[in-house]
Amino acid sequence: MINDSLKQLSAALAAKKISSRELTQSFLDRIAQLNPTFNAFITVDAEKSLAQADAADRRIAQGTAGPLTGIPIAQKDIFCAKTWRTTCGSKMLANFIAPYDAQVIEHFNAAGAVNLGKTNMDEFAMGSSNETSFFGAVKNPWDARAVPGGSSGGSAAAVAARLCAAATGTDTGGSIRQPAALTGITGIKPTYGVVSRYGMIAFASSLDQGGPMAKSAEDCALLLNTMAGFDVRDSTSLDRPVEDYTRDLAQPLAGLKIGLPKEYFAAGLAPDVAQAVQAAIAEYQKLGAQTVEISLPNTQLSIPVYYVLAPAEASSNLSRYDGVRYGYRAPEYHDLSDMYKKTRAQGFGAEVKRRILIGTYVLSAGYYDAYYLKAQKLRRLIAQDFTAAFKQCDVIMGPTSPTTAFNLGEKSDDPVSMYLSDIYTIAVNLAGLPGMSIPVGFGANGRPVGLQIVGNYFAEAKMLNVAHQYQLATDWHARMPTLP
Amino acid sequence: MEWETVIGLEIHAQLSTASKIFSGAATAYGAAPNTQACAVDIALPGVLPVMNKGAVERAVKFGLAIGARVNPESVFARKNYFYPDLPKGYQISQFELPIVEKGEIIIQVGDVEKVVGITRAHLEEDAGKSLHEDFHGKTGVDLNRASTPLLEIVSEPDMRGSDEAVAYAKTIHSLVQYLEICDGNMQEGSFRCDANVSVRPRGAEKFGTRCEIKNLNSFRFLERAIEYEVVRQIDILESGGSITQETRLYDSDKDETRAMRSKEEAFDYRYFPDPDLLPMKLSAEMIAEIKKTLPELPDAKRARYMQQFGLSRYDAGVLTATKAMAAYFEDVMKGMQSVGAANAKTAANWVMGDLAGVLKRDGLEITHSPVAADKLAGLVLRIADNTISNKIGKDVFEAMWAGEGDADAIIEKKGLKQITDSGAIEAIVDEVLAANPKSIEEFRAGKERALNALVGQVMKGSKGKANPQQVTDLLKKKLAE
């Protein structure tokens, strides 16, 4: 059951082979057993989850169930959910309970899905290893010595260890795709504006985008059907016709043109990752796809551009955590300025502080033009690289991450090396394009390798089709770690 | 040395939308603290600003009314600083690309008209309020005002004295009310000014170093603050000192300005475009639609009053100075339609004179006048048709003010109807002539003033009800016999 697809689970629920309560309970039991090892969840509340399961069972009995009714889904702890605390992985919000649901949560609730709990993440989604969480690092289910990637590491680990049927993530510079790759699952970051950011705690507003993380592309398509949708409460949300992201899953891939950016297969890419990715591309050729070498010449600029723009926005987005109205406040202080300083010094972790400092610096008088404005210009150039590339191909493929999962602590003291692990994913956020990662094998150390698929704007259905056809032909996505 | 004052004003007009600029919370004034602050206003995590279309429309109206450029694309920026009444840690404002740029407005100081340039007007949100009293040494925060829509109107440094600054502020104050984009209530902070003041030797081209005086919430304080500041700056310069660029606060109790923070201490606001709000695009069609909703503006109204009612430029200017007064006057004229525009001057005198006088005496707004416009029209009509004299009119007006009824009822009840029956007047005239042989003698000796005394006697004899012109004519006729 734990390895079943969403479609299979839904069918089992509809056929009354299992109730949502039983299904939810079985995942809760698994969480109780395995979460102490992997630390994938920050908050689990069996009572609340089971109450939702019971409601779903009633709906199933009434015959008004949808495809996700009764399915237990883990929510990244960045999505505000009424009555659940939402910590964003930070001491600052360790006891914060929002009086509203994120639009994503509203949609899942309306679909009758069960909130199975809130998953661990890098603090305020800042990190690529899940080691910056105030609630402790998450361990990779494939190898507990390894990181699961970040920032949606808790969701990735929860899906990989089959602690939930599926999960949600958010992706600012690769935070869905990189952990998906490092834990051998499938995840998609939609086109910027497809999933509402309302109630999703902001890191870098112009880059943040929510998306599904699941065992397969087909599951992701079903989840995206529920997550996507215009929202008047988010001015960057796109008012587009509702799409069925499963509609093209069955399309054959004959004639598909795959662009392979030469910059993504250059120095810095681990040989074992390159090998698995090449094998996946060979599989695509077998499925009838053609490949064409393309160039994304500004790839090397994406990390410096990102580490100007994202911290700039973050430094401002995180100003609201000042200890005045909610969240953590330092217990002792002697005046207002001291309260701000102590609250923020104690409430934020090192990586968050580093990015607030960088962001404050690049926005300062005298530096704004040289850093922020320059980065905005380069951001447009990076986007133009993709526009040009999509004249030659339907999708772009390459490695999601240059290496398989690294060990816990391996890069903690070297932020630049940590930042470089997002080299292939960041440009996609800067361009606002959709990107996904699917498992395509294992590296020399037995840790998963992910293939990144980048589509043109609003090409999610196409990308999911491309991923699904591969998953029909291979079984990497169905493999799961051997767990106690 | 002779000094010249240079003033530019920044006016914050609170836009009269029912809900806030970026949230659905109400903007009504005076609610219990923090009862009109929603998740967006409190800046809870994950919530986002959504532009209030009503605020945009109001800003466009203002831009159109001052002949400015309404930018087809404008950008919201974040102004970052920490303060407890600023929940997000930044204020959403417009910085590089405001919605309105390059307009102008005509002000009148005495008999002189002057054009004042308006550099820009931009949309922004207000902050909350920090309350320092009643919290036992702590500070309370009320976020009801947070995210209330403001239009910040920035003038060119075109004003050369406090009188011009006040005239400009009053003109803008009147305009925003004409446009119905701001209620103009200065006590409630709906309309407040910051003044940038500097002085320079007369004839100099370069501006002197300026000081910004913050939060002047009455025209009087604006005037006083500028006057104090000008004297302060001249004193410093004349004693060989130099002006430090700084922000100053006006203390109305002490009638002085004092330093708040210097340029060196000025914040680095780290402005950058707000990624939560895309650049705001206004189509030509939308702007054209809003243009259609513009009311008649003060200048056009004044010209019409001169043309339609034959009023002088001065009278028309006074009557159109505020939308409320103009509306009242027009209602009076409506009530006098039967006699046409011929008596417009009489009506104007009543509105500008007696009515304005008692309103001021009793501290009332014209919108709350105990004598409604149609009632005043009733009175003016009785003067116009000679039922009563202008002088008796004043008594009737006082009675109306005191709530004794409308003009006709009061005239009837008090028997104030003018005596036009020549027989009745002749009888009084004969009586007065018989009793005042000395005055007759003096008149015949060439003392014109003696006639006035006799007219006065007759009027007194008629208890003011005789028509003075009729009395004068009759007396002249009798004396010539």
XYZ file of C-alpha atoms in Angstrom, chain A residues 27-444:
418
model
C 1.191 6.379 7.567
C 1.017 7.841 11.075
C 2.335 4.555 12.431
C 5.139 4.597 9.904
C 5.979 8.181 10.862
C 6.032 7.188 14.539
C 8.418 4.401 13.663
C 10.747 6.155 11.212
C 10.569 9.883 11.848
C 12.902 9.676 14.881
C 15.540 8.468 12.415
C 14.896 10.830 9.510
C 13.339 13.872 11.196
C 11.200 14.556 8.132
C 8.270 16.017 10.089
C 8.273 19.023 12.392
C 4.640 18.637 13.418
C 2.441 15.557 13.420
C -1.052 15.758 14.890
C -2.786 12.396 14.603
C -6.061 13.696 15.971
C -6.389 16.422 13.375
C -5.281 14.174 10.522
C -7.683 11.414 11.538
C -10.565 13.886 11.835
C -9.883 14.903 8.234
C -9.664 11.217 7.278
C -13.068 10.582 8.858
C -14.530 13.506 6.933
C -13.015 12.061 3.768
C -14.511 8.656 4.509
C -17.949 10.259 4.827
C -17.419 11.982 1.526
C -16.370 8.727 -0.106
C -19.478 7.069 1.369
C -21.640 9.869 -0.062
C -20.059 9.389 -3.453
C -18.761 12.945 -3.697
C -15.070 12.037 -3.529
C -12.495 13.494 -5.884
C -9.174 11.968 -6.927
C -7.372 13.146 -3.775
C -10.163 12.601 -1.242
C -8.846 10.670 1.729
C -5.223 10.697 0.545
C -2.716 11.608 3.298
C -0.422 14.366 2.090
C 2.485 15.909 3.975
C 2.681 19.690 3.804
C 5.939 21.588 3.804
C 5.979 23.692 6.960
C 6.063 26.837 4.860
C 2.356 26.596 3.999
C 0.137 28.195 6.634
C -2.650 25.905 7.777
C -5.278 27.025 10.265
C -4.901 25.389 13.700
C -1.554 23.830 12.685
C 1.563 25.611 13.775
C 3.637 26.824 10.847
C 7.292 27.248 11.746
C 9.077 27.682 8.417
C 11.876 25.739 10.104
C 12.687 28.706 12.324
C 12.882 29.427 16.022
C 11.305 32.753 15.066
C 8.003 31.009 14.277
C 8.376 27.957 16.507
C 4.972 28.624 18.063
C 3.227 30.464 15.261
C -0.299 29.400 14.298
C -1.773 31.251 11.326
C -5.459 32.184 11.404
C -5.728 31.352 7.685
C -4.979 28.605 5.211
C -2.588 29.037 2.331
C -4.414 28.746 -0.978
C -2.612 25.438 -1.525
C -3.973 24.148 1.801
C -7.462 25.439 0.952
C -7.329 23.552 -2.319
C -6.219 20.317 -0.666
C -8.901 20.715 1.994
C -11.526 21.307 -0.654
C -10.291 18.207 -2.466
C -10.786 16.210 0.738
C -7.102 15.362 1.145
C -5.770 14.608 4.616
C -3.059 16.845 6.049
C -0.667 14.276 7.435
C 1.640 16.783 9.086
C 4.103 19.580 8.479
C 7.460 18.656 7.035
C 10.893 19.835 8.003
C 12.746 22.329 5.861
C 15.713 24.635 5.814
C 15.009 27.727 7.888
C 12.847 30.056 5.777
C 13.697 27.762 2.833
C 17.293 28.991 2.834
C 19.529 26.025 2.276
C 20.295 23.077 0.031
C 20.759 20.384 2.646
C 18.040 20.838 5.266
C 20.733 21.408 7.830
C 19.673 24.985 8.596
C 16.367 23.946 10.181
C 15.886 25.037 13.794
C 14.250 21.626 14.247
C 17.344 19.703 13.257
C 18.698 18.210 10.084
C 16.714 15.738 7.987
C 18.452 12.511 6.994
C 18.321 10.930 3.599
C 16.287 7.690 3.659
C 18.717 6.129 1.187
C 21.611 6.721 3.534
C 21.151 8.330 6.921
C 24.664 9.766 6.722
C 23.581 11.862 3.757
C 21.533 15.030 3.510
C 18.186 14.848 1.683
C 18.833 18.162 -0.069
C 16.890 21.306 0.610
C 15.043 23.307 1.291
C 12.099 20.875 0.908
C 14.193 18.102 2.457
C 11.524 16.975 4.914
C 8.949 16.498 2.165
C 11.497 14.721 -0.030
C 12.555 12.372 2.751
C 8.920 11.740 3.728
C 8.044 10.709 0.170
C 11.242 8.692 -0.293
C 10.697 6.799 2.967
C 7.007 6.387 2.082
C 5.912 8.227 5.219
C 3.141 9.857 3.192
C 1.358 9.302 -0.085
C 2.733 12.556 -1.466
C 3.969 15.937 -0.293
C 4.220 19.577 -1.190
C 7.336 21.644 -1.567
C 8.422 25.086 -2.595
C 11.206 25.989 -4.946
C 13.059 29.308 -4.969
C 16.336 28.152 -6.478
C 15.855 24.402 -6.691
C 14.220 23.563 -3.373
C 11.809 21.029 -4.906
C 14.031 19.613 -7.646
C 17.333 19.221 -5.808
C 15.919 17.308 -2.815
C 13.756 15.277 -5.203
C 16.932 14.327 -7.069
C 18.866 13.559 -3.895
C 16.125 11.302 -2.509
C 15.062 9.591 -5.739
C 11.563 11.052 -6.061
C 9.706 13.176 -8.611
C 9.011 16.846 -8.095
C 7.873 19.714 -10.269
C 8.252 23.457 -9.870
C 5.563 25.029 -12.061
C 5.854 28.222 -14.076
C 6.053 31.208 -11.716
C 2.491 32.321 -10.972
C 0.743 28.980 -11.526
C 0.498 28.106 -7.821
C -0.634 30.897 -5.499
C 1.869 32.171 -2.968
C -0.921 33.256 -0.621
C -0.213 31.791 2.805
C 3.133 30.401 1.652
C 5.753 32.111 3.786
C 7.918 34.269 1.575
C 11.638 33.779 1.062
C 12.255 35.548 -2.271
C 8.913 36.622 -3.646
C 9.855 36.872 -7.313
C 11.283 33.336 -7.326
C 9.184 31.336 -4.821
C 6.843 28.788 -6.309
C 5.037 25.869 -4.705
C 4.745 22.475 -6.320
C 4.185 18.769 -5.712
C 6.710 16.155 -4.634
C 5.670 12.566 -5.144
C 6.639 9.098 -6.239
C 5.863 9.630 -9.917
C 5.082 12.155 -12.617
C 1.519 10.879 -12.779
C 1.071 11.592 -9.057
C 2.598 15.021 -9.516
C 0.133 15.775 -12.321
C -2.811 14.869 -10.085
C -1.433 16.975 -7.247
C -0.761 19.923 -9.516
C -4.374 19.806 -10.684
C -5.292 20.584 -7.090
C -2.478 22.999 -6.247
C -2.655 25.250 -9.299
C -5.151 28.034 -9.758
C -5.572 31.770 -9.913
C -5.802 33.613 -6.618
C -6.850 37.265 -6.330
C -4.961 37.418 -3.038
C -1.643 36.975 -4.848
C -0.996 39.722 -7.398
C 1.647 37.591 -9.110
C -0.793 34.714 -9.568
C -1.707 34.169 -13.201
C -5.317 34.288 -14.298
C -5.317 31.450 -16.807
C -7.847 28.793 -17.762
C -7.824 25.765 -15.475
C -5.693 22.974 -16.912
C -5.796 19.216 -16.533
C -2.128 18.395 -16.089
C -2.796 14.691 -16.663
C -4.220 15.300 -20.121
C -1.046 14.574 -22.101
C 0.468 11.853 -19.925
C -0.202 9.100 -22.465
C 1.208 10.949 -25.490
C 4.035 9.044 -27.201
C 7.396 10.807 -27.320
C 8.233 10.144 -30.942
C 9.686 13.295 -32.445
C 10.281 14.973 -29.089
C 13.222 17.345 -29.329
C 15.400 17.360 -26.249
C 17.861 20.182 -25.816
C 21.057 19.328 -23.949
C 22.814 22.464 -22.706
C 26.533 21.972 -23.107
C 27.110 24.092 -20.005
C 25.242 21.489 -17.914
C 27.599 18.714 -18.884
C 30.825 20.612 -18.298
C 33.361 20.661 -15.475
C 31.916 20.259 -11.999
C 29.530 17.477 -12.920
C 30.313 14.247 -11.060
C 31.024 11.343 -13.452
C 28.526 8.995 -11.810
C 25.784 11.588 -12.135
C 26.776 12.254 -15.760
C 26.614 8.538 -16.474
C 23.101 8.096 -15.057
C 21.866 11.178 -16.864
C 23.362 10.020 -20.181
C 21.717 6.640 -19.705
C 18.365 8.348 -19.171
C 18.842 10.375 -22.336
C 19.666 7.185 -24.224
C 16.396 5.756 -22.899
C 14.577 8.804 -24.266
C 16.161 8.236 -27.643
C 14.809 4.708 -27.502
C 11.384 6.223 -26.839
C 11.692 8.164 -30.086
C 13.108 11.461 -28.896
C 15.859 13.337 -30.671
C 18.550 15.309 -28.915
C 20.120 18.560 -29.890
C 22.990 20.349 -28.240
C 22.036 23.800 -27.101
C 23.788 26.555 -25.213
C 22.721 28.545 -22.178
C 25.741 30.847 -22.207
C 24.857 32.776 -19.057
C 24.518 29.680 -16.875
C 27.601 30.550 -14.868
C 26.024 33.885 -13.929
C 22.929 32.370 -12.401
C 24.455 31.704 -8.984
C 25.873 35.214 -8.457
C 22.665 36.765 -9.809
C 20.541 34.586 -7.558
C 22.655 35.328 -4.512
C 22.076 39.038 -5.032
C 18.373 38.993 -5.835
C 17.112 36.299 -3.476
C 18.869 37.732 -0.394
C 17.756 41.262 -1.386
C 14.114 40.222 -1.383
C 14.603 38.022 1.662
C 16.217 40.811 3.699
C 13.030 42.820 3.230
C 10.576 39.902 3.472
C 12.032 38.861 6.815
C 11.879 42.363 8.340
C 8.416 41.572 9.690
C 9.953 39.154 12.179
C 10.751 41.862 14.679
C 9.292 40.466 17.901
C 6.620 43.167 18.046
C 3.416 41.418 17.043
C 3.966 37.647 17.002
C 6.706 35.070 16.908
C 9.830 34.979 18.998
C 10.822 37.939 21.153
C 14.039 38.053 23.153
C 13.220 37.631 26.850
C 15.416 40.531 27.954
C 16.223 43.849 26.329
C 16.690 47.435 27.438
C 15.125 49.457 24.633
C 13.458 49.142 21.243
C 16.648 48.876 19.234
C 18.005 46.306 21.663
C 14.779 44.306 21.404
C 15.059 44.204 17.614
C 18.707 43.215 17.710
C 18.388 40.513 20.349
C 15.159 39.116 18.930
C 16.584 38.759 15.468
C 20.024 37.640 16.665
C 18.433 34.876 18.748
C 15.464 34.058 16.524
C 17.270 33.540 13.202
C 19.898 30.946 12.404
C 23.291 31.623 10.817
C 22.333 31.035 7.166
C 19.277 33.308 7.417
C 21.373 36.019 9.013
C 24.021 35.633 6.327
C 21.414 36.177 3.615
C 19.786 39.115 5.417
C 23.220 40.721 5.622
C 23.969 40.076 1.942
C 20.531 41.366 0.943
C 20.784 44.477 3.080
C 24.213 45.182 1.632
C 23.234 44.860 -2.022
C 20.239 47.175 -1.534
C 22.223 49.840 0.308
C 22.731 53.301 -1.092
C 25.808 53.274 -3.286
C 25.684 49.512 -3.942
C 22.161 49.155 -5.351
C 23.136 49.891 -8.953
C 26.242 47.755 -8.900
C 24.535 44.731 -7.401
C 20.747 44.727 -7.448
C 20.167 46.550 -10.735
C 23.010 44.718 -12.446
C 21.615 41.398 -11.268
C 18.153 42.311 -12.588
C 19.660 43.016 -16.003
C 21.521 39.719 -16.005
C 18.354 37.969 -14.911
C 16.764 39.093 -18.174
C 19.763 37.802 -20.128
C 19.477 34.432 -18.424
C 15.781 34.275 -19.334
C 16.636 35.179 -22.929
C 19.045 32.218 -23.081
C 16.096 29.915 -22.483
C 13.822 31.726 -24.926
C 16.456 31.235 -27.598
C 17.007 27.604 -26.616
C 13.303 26.724 -26.842
C 13.382 27.683 -30.511
C 15.517 24.588 -31.007
C 13.863 22.075 -28.679
C 10.690 21.115 -26.790
C 12.278 20.407 -23.437
C 15.710 20.847 -21.934
C 17.348 18.035 -20.006
C 20.381 17.739 -17.812
C 21.424 16.759 -14.319
C 19.366 18.268 -11.487
C 22.349 18.429 -9.174
C 26.067 18.082 -9.965
C 26.510 15.357 -7.357
C 24.456 12.808 -5.480
C 23.560 13.578 -1.870
C 26.551 14.751 0.116
C 27.154 13.879 3.731
C 25.697 15.779 6.629
C 28.087 18.483 7.723
C 30.154 18.140 4.554
C 29.359 21.592 3.218
C 28.043 23.317 6.352
C 31.169 25.424 6.748
C 31.499 26.246 3.071
C 28.455 28.206 1.934
C 29.813 28.801 -1.572
C 30.274 25.097 -2.239
C 26.745 24.587 -0.876
C 25.397 27.312 -3.186
C 27.106 25.642 -6.171
C 25.000 22.518 -5.693
C 22.099 24.523 -7.165
C 23.971 25.507 -10.334
C 21.546 23.712 -12.707
C 18.301 24.610 -10.996
C 18.655 28.299 -10.145
C 18.502 29.676 -13.683
C 15.050 28.105 -14.102
C 13.689 30.184 -11.198
C 15.365 33.304 -12.481
C 13.619 32.765 -15.820
C 10.305 31.831 -14.145
C 10.181 28.587 -16.131
C 8.778 25.235 -15.012
C 11.309 22.584 -14.054
C 11.130 19.099 -12.663
C 13.347 16.310 -11.442
C 12.826 12.587 -11.904
C 14.921 9.726 -10.563
C 17.125 8.083 -13.205
C 19.427 5.782 -11.286
C 22.052 5.785 -8.595
C 25.544 7.121 -8.170
C 28.694 5.271 -7.183
